[in-house]
Structure formats: C-alpha cells, structure tokens
mmCIF file of C-alpha atoms in Angstrom:
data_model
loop_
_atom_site.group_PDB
_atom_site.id
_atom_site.type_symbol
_atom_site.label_atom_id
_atom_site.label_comp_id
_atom_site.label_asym_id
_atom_site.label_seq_id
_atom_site.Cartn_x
_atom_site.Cartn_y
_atom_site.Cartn_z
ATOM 1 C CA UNK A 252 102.426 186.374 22.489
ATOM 2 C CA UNK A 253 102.424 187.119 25.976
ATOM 3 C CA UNK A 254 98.703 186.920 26.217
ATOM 4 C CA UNK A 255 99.490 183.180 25.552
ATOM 5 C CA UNK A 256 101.975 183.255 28.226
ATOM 6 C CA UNK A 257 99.671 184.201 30.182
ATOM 7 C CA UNK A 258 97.099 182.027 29.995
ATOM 8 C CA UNK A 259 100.286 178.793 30.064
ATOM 9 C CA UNK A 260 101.540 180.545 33.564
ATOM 10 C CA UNK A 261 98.123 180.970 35.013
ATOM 11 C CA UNK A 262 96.483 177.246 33.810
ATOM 12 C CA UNK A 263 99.763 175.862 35.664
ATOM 13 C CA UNK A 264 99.579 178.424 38.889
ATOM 14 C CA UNK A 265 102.987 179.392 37.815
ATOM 15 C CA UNK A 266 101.711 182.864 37.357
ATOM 16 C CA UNK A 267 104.105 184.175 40.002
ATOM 17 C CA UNK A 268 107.039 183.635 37.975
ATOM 18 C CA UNK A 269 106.105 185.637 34.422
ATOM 19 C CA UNK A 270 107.574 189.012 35.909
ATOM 20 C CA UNK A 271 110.870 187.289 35.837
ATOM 21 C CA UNK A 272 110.401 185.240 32.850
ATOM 22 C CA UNK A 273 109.521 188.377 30.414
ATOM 23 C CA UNK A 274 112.356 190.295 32.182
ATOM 24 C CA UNK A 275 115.246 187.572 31.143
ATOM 25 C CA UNK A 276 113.697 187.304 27.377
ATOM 26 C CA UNK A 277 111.728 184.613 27.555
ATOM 27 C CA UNK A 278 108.728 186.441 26.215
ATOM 28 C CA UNK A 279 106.798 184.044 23.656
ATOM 29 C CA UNK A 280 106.209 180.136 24.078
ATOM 30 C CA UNK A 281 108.948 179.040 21.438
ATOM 31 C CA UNK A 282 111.652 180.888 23.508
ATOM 32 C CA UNK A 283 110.223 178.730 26.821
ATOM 33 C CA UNK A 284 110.512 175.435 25.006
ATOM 34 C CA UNK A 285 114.287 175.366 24.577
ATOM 35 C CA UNK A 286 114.202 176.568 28.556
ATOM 36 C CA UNK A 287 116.771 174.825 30.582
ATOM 37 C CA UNK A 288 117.301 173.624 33.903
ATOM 38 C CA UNK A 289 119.873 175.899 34.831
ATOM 39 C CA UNK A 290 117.509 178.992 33.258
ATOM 40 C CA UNK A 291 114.892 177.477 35.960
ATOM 41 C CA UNK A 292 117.374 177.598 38.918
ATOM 42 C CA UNK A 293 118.287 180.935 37.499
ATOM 43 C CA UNK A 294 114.865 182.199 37.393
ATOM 44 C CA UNK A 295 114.346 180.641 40.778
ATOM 45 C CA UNK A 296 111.386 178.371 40.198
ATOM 46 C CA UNK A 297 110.509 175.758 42.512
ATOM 47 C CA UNK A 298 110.512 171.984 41.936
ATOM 48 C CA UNK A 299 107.066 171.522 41.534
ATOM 49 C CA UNK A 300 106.458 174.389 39.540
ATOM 50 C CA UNK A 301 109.438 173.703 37.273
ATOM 51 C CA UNK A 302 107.775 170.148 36.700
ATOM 52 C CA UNK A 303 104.586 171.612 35.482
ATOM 53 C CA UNK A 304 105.945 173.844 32.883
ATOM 54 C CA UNK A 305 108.184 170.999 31.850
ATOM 55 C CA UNK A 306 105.451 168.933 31.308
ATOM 56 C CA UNK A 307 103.290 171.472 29.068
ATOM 57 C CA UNK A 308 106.327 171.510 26.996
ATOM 58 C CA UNK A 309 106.462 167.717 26.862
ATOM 59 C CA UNK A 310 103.021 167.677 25.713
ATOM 60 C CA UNK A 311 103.302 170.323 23.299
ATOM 61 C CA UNK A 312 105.897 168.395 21.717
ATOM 62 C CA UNK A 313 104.141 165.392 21.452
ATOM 63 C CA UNK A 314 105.308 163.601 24.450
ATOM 64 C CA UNK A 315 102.352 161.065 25.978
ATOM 65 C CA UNK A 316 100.901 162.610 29.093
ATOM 66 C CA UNK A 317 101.967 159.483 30.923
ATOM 67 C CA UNK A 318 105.341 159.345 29.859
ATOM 68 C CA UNK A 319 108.108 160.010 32.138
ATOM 69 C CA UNK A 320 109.367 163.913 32.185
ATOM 70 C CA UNK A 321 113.433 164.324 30.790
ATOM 71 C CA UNK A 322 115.519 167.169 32.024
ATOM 72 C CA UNK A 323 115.320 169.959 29.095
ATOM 73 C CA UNK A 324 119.298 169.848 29.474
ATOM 74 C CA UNK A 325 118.826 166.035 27.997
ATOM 75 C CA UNK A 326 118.248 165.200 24.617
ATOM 76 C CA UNK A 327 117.439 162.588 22.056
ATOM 77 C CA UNK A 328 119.390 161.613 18.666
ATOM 78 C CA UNK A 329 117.477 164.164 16.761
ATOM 79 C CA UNK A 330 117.752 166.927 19.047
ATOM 80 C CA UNK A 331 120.615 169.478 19.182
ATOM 81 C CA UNK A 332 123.429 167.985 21.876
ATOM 82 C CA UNK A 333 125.417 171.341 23.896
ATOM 83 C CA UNK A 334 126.884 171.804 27.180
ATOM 84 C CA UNK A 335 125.366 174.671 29.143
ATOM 85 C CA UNK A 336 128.922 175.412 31.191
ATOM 86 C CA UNK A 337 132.221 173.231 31.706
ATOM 87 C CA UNK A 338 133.838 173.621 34.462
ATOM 88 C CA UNK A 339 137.643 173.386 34.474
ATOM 89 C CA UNK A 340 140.636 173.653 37.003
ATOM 90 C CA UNK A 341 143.891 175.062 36.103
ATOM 91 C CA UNK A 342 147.317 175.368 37.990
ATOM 92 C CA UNK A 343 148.301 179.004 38.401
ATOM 93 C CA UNK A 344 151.704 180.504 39.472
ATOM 94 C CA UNK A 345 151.701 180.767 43.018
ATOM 95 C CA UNK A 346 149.869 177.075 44.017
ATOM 96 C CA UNK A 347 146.304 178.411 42.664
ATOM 97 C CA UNK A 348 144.147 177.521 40.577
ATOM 98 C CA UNK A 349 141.523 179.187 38.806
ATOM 99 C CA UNK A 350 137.597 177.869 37.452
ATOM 100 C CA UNK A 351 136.878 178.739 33.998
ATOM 101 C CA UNK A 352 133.584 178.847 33.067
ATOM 102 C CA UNK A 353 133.013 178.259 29.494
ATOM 103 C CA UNK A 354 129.345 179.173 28.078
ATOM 104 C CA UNK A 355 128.079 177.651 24.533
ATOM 105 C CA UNK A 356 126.326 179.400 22.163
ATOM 106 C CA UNK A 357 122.949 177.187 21.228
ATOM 107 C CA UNK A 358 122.428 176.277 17.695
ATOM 108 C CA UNK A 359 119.270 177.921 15.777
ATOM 109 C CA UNK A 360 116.548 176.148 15.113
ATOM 110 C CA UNK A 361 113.517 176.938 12.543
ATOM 111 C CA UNK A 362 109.541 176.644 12.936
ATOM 112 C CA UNK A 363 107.703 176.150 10.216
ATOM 113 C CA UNK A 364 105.041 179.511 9.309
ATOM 114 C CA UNK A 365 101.290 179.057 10.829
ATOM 115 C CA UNK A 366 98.787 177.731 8.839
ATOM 116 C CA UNK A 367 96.558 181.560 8.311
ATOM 117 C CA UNK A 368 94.202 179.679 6.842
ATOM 118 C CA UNK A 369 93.115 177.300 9.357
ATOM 119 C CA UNK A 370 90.128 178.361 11.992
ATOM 120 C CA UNK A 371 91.679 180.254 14.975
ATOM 121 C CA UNK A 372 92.118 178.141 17.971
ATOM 122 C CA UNK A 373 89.454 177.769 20.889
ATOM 123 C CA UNK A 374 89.922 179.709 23.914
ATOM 124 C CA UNK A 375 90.194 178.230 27.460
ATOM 125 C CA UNK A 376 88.279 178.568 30.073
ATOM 126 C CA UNK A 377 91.495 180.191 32.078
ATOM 127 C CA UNK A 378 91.650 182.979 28.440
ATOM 128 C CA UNK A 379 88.121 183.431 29.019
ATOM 129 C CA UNK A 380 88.124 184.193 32.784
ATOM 130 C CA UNK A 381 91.486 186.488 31.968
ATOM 131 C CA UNK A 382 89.710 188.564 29.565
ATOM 132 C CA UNK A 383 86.742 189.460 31.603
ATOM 133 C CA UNK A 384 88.652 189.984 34.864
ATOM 134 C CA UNK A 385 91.119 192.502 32.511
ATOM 135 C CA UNK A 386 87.845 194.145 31.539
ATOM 136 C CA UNK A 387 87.029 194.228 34.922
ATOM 137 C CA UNK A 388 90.984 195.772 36.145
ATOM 138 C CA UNK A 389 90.430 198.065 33.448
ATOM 139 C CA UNK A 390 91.883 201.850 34.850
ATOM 140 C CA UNK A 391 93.904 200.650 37.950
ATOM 141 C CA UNK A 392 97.332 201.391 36.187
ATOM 142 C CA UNK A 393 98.385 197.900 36.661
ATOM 143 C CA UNK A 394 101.325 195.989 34.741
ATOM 144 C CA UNK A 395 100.838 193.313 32.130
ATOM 145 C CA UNK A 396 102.738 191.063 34.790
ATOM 146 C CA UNK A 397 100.389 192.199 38.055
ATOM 147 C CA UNK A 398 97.478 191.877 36.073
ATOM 148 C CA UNK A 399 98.972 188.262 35.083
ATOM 149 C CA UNK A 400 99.350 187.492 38.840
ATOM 150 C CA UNK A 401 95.912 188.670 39.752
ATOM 151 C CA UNK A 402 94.380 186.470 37.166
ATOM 152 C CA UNK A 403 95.917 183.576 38.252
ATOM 153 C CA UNK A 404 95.501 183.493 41.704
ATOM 154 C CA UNK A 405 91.843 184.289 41.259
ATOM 155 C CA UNK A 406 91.710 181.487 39.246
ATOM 156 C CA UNK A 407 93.221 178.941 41.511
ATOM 157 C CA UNK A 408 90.701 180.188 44.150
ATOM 158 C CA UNK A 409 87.483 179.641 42.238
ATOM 159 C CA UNK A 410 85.360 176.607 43.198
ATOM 160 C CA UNK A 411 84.571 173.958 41.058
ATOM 161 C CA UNK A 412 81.216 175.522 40.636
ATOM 162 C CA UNK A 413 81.943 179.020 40.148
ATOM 163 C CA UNK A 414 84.710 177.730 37.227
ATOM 164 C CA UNK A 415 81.838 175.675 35.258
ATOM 165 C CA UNK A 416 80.092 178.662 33.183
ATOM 166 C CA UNK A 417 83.522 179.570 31.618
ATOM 167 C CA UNK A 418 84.189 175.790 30.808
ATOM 168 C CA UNK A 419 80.628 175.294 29.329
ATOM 169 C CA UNK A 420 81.373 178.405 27.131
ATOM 170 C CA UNK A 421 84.931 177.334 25.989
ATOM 171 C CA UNK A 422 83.685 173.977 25.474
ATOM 172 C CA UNK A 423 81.068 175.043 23.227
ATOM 173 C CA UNK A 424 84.012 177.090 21.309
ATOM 174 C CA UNK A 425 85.945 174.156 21.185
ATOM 175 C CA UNK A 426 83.215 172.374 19.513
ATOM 176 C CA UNK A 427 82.582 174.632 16.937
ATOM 177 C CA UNK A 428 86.697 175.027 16.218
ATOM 178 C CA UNK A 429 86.742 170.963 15.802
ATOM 179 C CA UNK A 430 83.390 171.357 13.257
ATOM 180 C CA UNK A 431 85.430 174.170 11.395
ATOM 181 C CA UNK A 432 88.812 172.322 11.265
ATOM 182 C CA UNK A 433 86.950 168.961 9.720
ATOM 183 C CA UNK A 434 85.187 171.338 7.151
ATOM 184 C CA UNK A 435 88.632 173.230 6.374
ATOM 185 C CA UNK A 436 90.877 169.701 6.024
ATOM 186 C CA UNK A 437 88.870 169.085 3.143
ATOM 187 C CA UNK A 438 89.996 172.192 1.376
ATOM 188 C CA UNK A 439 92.981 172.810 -1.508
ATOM 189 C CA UNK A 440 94.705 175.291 1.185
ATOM 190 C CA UNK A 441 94.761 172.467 3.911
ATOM 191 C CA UNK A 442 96.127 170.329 1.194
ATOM 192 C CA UNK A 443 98.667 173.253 0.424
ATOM 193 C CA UNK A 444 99.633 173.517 3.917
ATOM 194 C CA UNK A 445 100.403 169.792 4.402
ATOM 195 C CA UNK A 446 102.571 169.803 1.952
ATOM 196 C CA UNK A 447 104.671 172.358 3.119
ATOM 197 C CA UNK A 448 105.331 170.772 6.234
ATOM 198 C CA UNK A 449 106.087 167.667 4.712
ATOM 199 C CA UNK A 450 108.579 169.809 3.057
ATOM 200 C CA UNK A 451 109.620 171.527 5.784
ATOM 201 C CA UNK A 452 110.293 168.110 7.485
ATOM 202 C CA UNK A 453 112.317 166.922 5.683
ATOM 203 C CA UNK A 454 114.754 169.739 5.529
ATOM 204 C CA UNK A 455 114.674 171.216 8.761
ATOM 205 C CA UNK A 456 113.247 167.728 11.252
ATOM 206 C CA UNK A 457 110.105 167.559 12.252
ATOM 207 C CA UNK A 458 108.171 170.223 13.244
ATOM 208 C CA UNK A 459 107.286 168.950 16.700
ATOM 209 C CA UNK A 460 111.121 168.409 17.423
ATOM 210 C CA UNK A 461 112.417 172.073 15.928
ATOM 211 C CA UNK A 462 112.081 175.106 18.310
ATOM 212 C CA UNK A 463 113.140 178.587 18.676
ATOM 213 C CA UNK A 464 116.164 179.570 20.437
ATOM 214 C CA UNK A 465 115.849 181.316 23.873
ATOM 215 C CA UNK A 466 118.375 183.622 25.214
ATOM 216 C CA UNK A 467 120.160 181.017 27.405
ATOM 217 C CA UNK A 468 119.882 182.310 30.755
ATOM 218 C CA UNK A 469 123.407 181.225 32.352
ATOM 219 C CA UNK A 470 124.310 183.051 36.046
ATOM 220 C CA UNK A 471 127.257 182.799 37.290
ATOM 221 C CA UNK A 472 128.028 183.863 41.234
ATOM 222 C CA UNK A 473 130.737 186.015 41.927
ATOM 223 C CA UNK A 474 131.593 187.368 45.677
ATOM 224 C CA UNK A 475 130.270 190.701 44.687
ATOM 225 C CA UNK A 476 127.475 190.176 42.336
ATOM 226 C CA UNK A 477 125.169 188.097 40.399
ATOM 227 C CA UNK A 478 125.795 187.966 36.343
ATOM 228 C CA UNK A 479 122.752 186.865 34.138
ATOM 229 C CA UNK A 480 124.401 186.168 30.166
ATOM 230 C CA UNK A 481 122.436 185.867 27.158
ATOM 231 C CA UNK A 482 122.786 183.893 24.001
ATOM 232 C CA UNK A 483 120.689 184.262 21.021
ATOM 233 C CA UNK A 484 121.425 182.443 17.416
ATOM 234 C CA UNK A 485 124.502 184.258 17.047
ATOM 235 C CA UNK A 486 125.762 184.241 20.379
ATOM 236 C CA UNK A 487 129.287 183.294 21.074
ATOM 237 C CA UNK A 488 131.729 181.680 23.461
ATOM 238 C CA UNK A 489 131.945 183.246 26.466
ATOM 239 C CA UNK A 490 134.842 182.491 28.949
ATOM 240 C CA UNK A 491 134.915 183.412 32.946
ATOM 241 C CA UNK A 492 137.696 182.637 35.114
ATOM 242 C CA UNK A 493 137.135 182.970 38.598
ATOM 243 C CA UNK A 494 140.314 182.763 41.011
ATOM 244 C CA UNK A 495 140.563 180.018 43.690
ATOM 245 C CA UNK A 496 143.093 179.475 46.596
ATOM 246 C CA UNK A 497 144.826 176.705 46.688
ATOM 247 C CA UNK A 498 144.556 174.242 49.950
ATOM 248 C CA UNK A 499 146.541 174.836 52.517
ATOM 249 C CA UNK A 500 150.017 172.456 52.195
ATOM 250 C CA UNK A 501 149.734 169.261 54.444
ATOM 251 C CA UNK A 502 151.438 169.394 58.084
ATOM 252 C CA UNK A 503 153.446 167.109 59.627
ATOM 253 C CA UNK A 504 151.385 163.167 59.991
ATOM 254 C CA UNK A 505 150.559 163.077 64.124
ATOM 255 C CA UNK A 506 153.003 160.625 65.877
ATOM 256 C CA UNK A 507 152.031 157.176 67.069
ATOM 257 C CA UNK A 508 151.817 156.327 70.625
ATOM 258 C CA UNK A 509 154.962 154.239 70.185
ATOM 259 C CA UNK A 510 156.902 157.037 68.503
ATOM 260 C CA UNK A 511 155.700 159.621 71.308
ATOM 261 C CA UNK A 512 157.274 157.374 73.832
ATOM 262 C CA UNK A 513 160.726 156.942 72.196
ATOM 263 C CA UNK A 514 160.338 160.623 71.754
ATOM 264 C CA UNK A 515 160.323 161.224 74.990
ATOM 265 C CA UNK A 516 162.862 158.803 76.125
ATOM 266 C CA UNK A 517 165.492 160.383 73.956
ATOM 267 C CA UNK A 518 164.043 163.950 75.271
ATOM 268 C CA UNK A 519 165.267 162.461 78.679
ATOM 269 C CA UNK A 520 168.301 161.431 78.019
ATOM 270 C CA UNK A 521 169.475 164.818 76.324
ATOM 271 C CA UNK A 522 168.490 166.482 79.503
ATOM 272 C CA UNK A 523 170.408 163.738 81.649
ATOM 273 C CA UNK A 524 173.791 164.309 79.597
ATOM 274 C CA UNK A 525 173.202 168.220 79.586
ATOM 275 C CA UNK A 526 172.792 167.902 83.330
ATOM 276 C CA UNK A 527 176.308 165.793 83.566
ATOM 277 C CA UNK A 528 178.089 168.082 81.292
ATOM 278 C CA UNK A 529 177.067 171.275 84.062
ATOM 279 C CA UNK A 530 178.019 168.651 86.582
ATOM 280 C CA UNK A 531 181.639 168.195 85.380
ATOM 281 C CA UNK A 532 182.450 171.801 84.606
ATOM 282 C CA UNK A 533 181.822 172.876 88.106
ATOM 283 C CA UNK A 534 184.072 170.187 89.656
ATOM 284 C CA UNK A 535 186.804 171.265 87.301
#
C-alpha cells in the first residue's frame, strides 16, 4: 500500500510530505481519506498542497472534478458528524481558569472486499517512471521515503517531451485494462460481485461514502512540548486541561479633565487650612 502512496504523493508533488505521513499512521490510502484539517496543520502541509490531496480524495469519492472542494472536517447527511476538539473555559479557585481539551474518538467505518477477480488496474505513467528509477537507485541504502522524494522531484522536472514515452506505454496499458474489464463485466463473477455491493450498500452506505478510519492526528501545544494523540476504532475520550491565568483585575477608570480640576482645587484648599492651623499654633 505504500507503493500506492507513492505514486498519489508524487502525481500531486506532495512527495515531500510522505516521511511524515507514514510516521503518524497514515500509511495506506483509506487511512488518508478520513484525513482532517487539523491532521494537515499537524503534519504541516501547505495550503496548496493540502488542496491537492483534498481534491484526489474528492475525486476518488466521486466528487465532479469541477465541483467546489469541502473541508474534510465538514460533512454531508450521510457522513459520520464528530468534533475534532472542544474547547472549554472553566473558573478555578484562585481567579483562573483552565482550557480543557476534549478529543473524540471517530466512529468505524467498513469497505467493502476488492473485486480479485477483476483485471488489475493500469499503471501510470508516474508508477512506471517510479519503478524504473527504483531499479535504477537499486544498492544506495536509501529509505522507502527518500527514494519516494527522489522520484517525485525527478518527475516534476521532466519536460513534456522526456514524460511522453512513459504516457504512451501506460496509455497502451490502460487500453488493454478497459478491453479486459468490458470482456470480464460480462462474466457470472462480475455479476457475483455486483451483487455484493448492492448488498453491502445497503447495510453499511454506499461504498463511495464508507472509509477507513485513520488514527486522528490531534496536537496539542504545551509550553514544553508538542503532543501528537492517536485514535483508531476503539479509541476513547481523551481529556487535557491546560492552566490559564486569569486577567489582571481592572484599575481605577482615569479621571476627567473636570474631575482633575476639582481635584486639585480641594488639594489646595487642604494645604491652605493645614498652613492656617501651623499659623495659629505659633501665635498661641
């Protein structure tokens, strides 16, 4: 599975990211489409990057191409409704308060089996470059992530020309996959298949609408470190209270220019009496 992640990251030049991606759990496609938008500011992907992945997993679910991109932390009617964190103030003795951080557990949700009988999918032209540059890396004692990167930025730097043999050769794969799969929908097993997913459809939503939970990459700052949880199926509620000070109490309100000057009228007037009372003590 994370050959296919692989070829997703590099086709978007999101490549860069995968280290960190495979590191937090998110190691196979049906853990990425769940992903959220506070998992992307935790993995620290960029706008624009961020906006291409979300869009393969638009399309993947069925979403038109042109149709406008919604947040992964939104959902429709027939999608599962949670709240990543909710943030709450409470008084605490002494005038502070503390934030509690409360982090849901995501509900489960099933995929229906793959069809093993059904002609394996072309490669693209991106798989096909990957596997001949891997031959090519072959004894450098690289990672599966390095290699990743290397592939990826190769590929962005290829010309238009120099990109064209591997697109001829997927496209005459893709051809032959498309000849298959019209041979193989005429079969009992394709028949077979259908059915379960008509079945599984009806119990579980539609297949294009159910995917696999992710470990829900959460962080949460503290002055002294960085915390990264994770939720699977069974995960449960996890509660973080961080102390706050209060604000400082209010001072006095600053006088008006009015008040300052019968202020300081009255100021003179106690100095005037003080200075009559010395007055009539040293006469006596």
């Amino acid at each position: 599975m994370t050959e296919l992640l692989e070829t997703i990251f590099g086709e978007l030049g999101i490549a860069q990211y995968l280290d960190a991606f495979l590191e937090q759990g998110f190691d196979t496609w049906e853990t990425i489409l769940d992903i959220t938008e506070s998992d992307l500011d935790a993995l620290g992907v960029k706008l624009g990057h961020r906006r291409k992945l979300q869009r393969r997993i638009a399309n993947f679910r069925g979403v038109a191409p042109d149709a406008s991109l919604v947040s992964p932390t939104q959902s429709n009617a027939e999608e599962v409704k949670f709240q990543d964190a909710v943030k709450t103030e409470s008084p605490t003795p002494g005038g502070r308060g503390a934030i509690t951080v409360v982090v849901t557990k995501r509900k489960y949700r099933r995929h229906p089996k793959p069809d093993e009988n059904a002609p394996e999918r072309p490669p693209s032209a991106y798989v096909l470059f990957s596997n001949k540059m891997r031959e090519e890396l072959k004894g450098r004692n690289l990672s599966f992530a390095e290699i990743a990167k290397l592939v990826g930025v190769n590929w962005q730097n290829l010309t238009a020309a120099e990109k064209e043999p591997f697109e001829s050769q997927a496209q005459a794969i893709k051809d032959k996959y498309l000849s298959d799969l019209a041979v193989y929908k005429q079969t009992p097993e394709y028949r077979k298949y259908q059915a379960y997913l008509k079945e599984f459809k009806a119990k579980h939503g539609s297949p294009s609408q159910v995917y696999h939970t992710p470990g829900s990459l959460l962080a949460h700052q503290t002055p002294n470190h960085h915390q990264y949880q994770h939720h699977g199926a069974s995960a449960h509620h996890v509660k973080q209270t961080f102390p706050t000070h209060a604000p400082p109490a209010p001072g006095p309100p600053p006088e008006s220019p009015q008040q300052g000057r019968q202020n300081a009228s009255l100021d003179g007037m106690s100095a005037l009496l003080k200075a009559g009372e010395i007055v009539d003590r040293s006469m006596q």
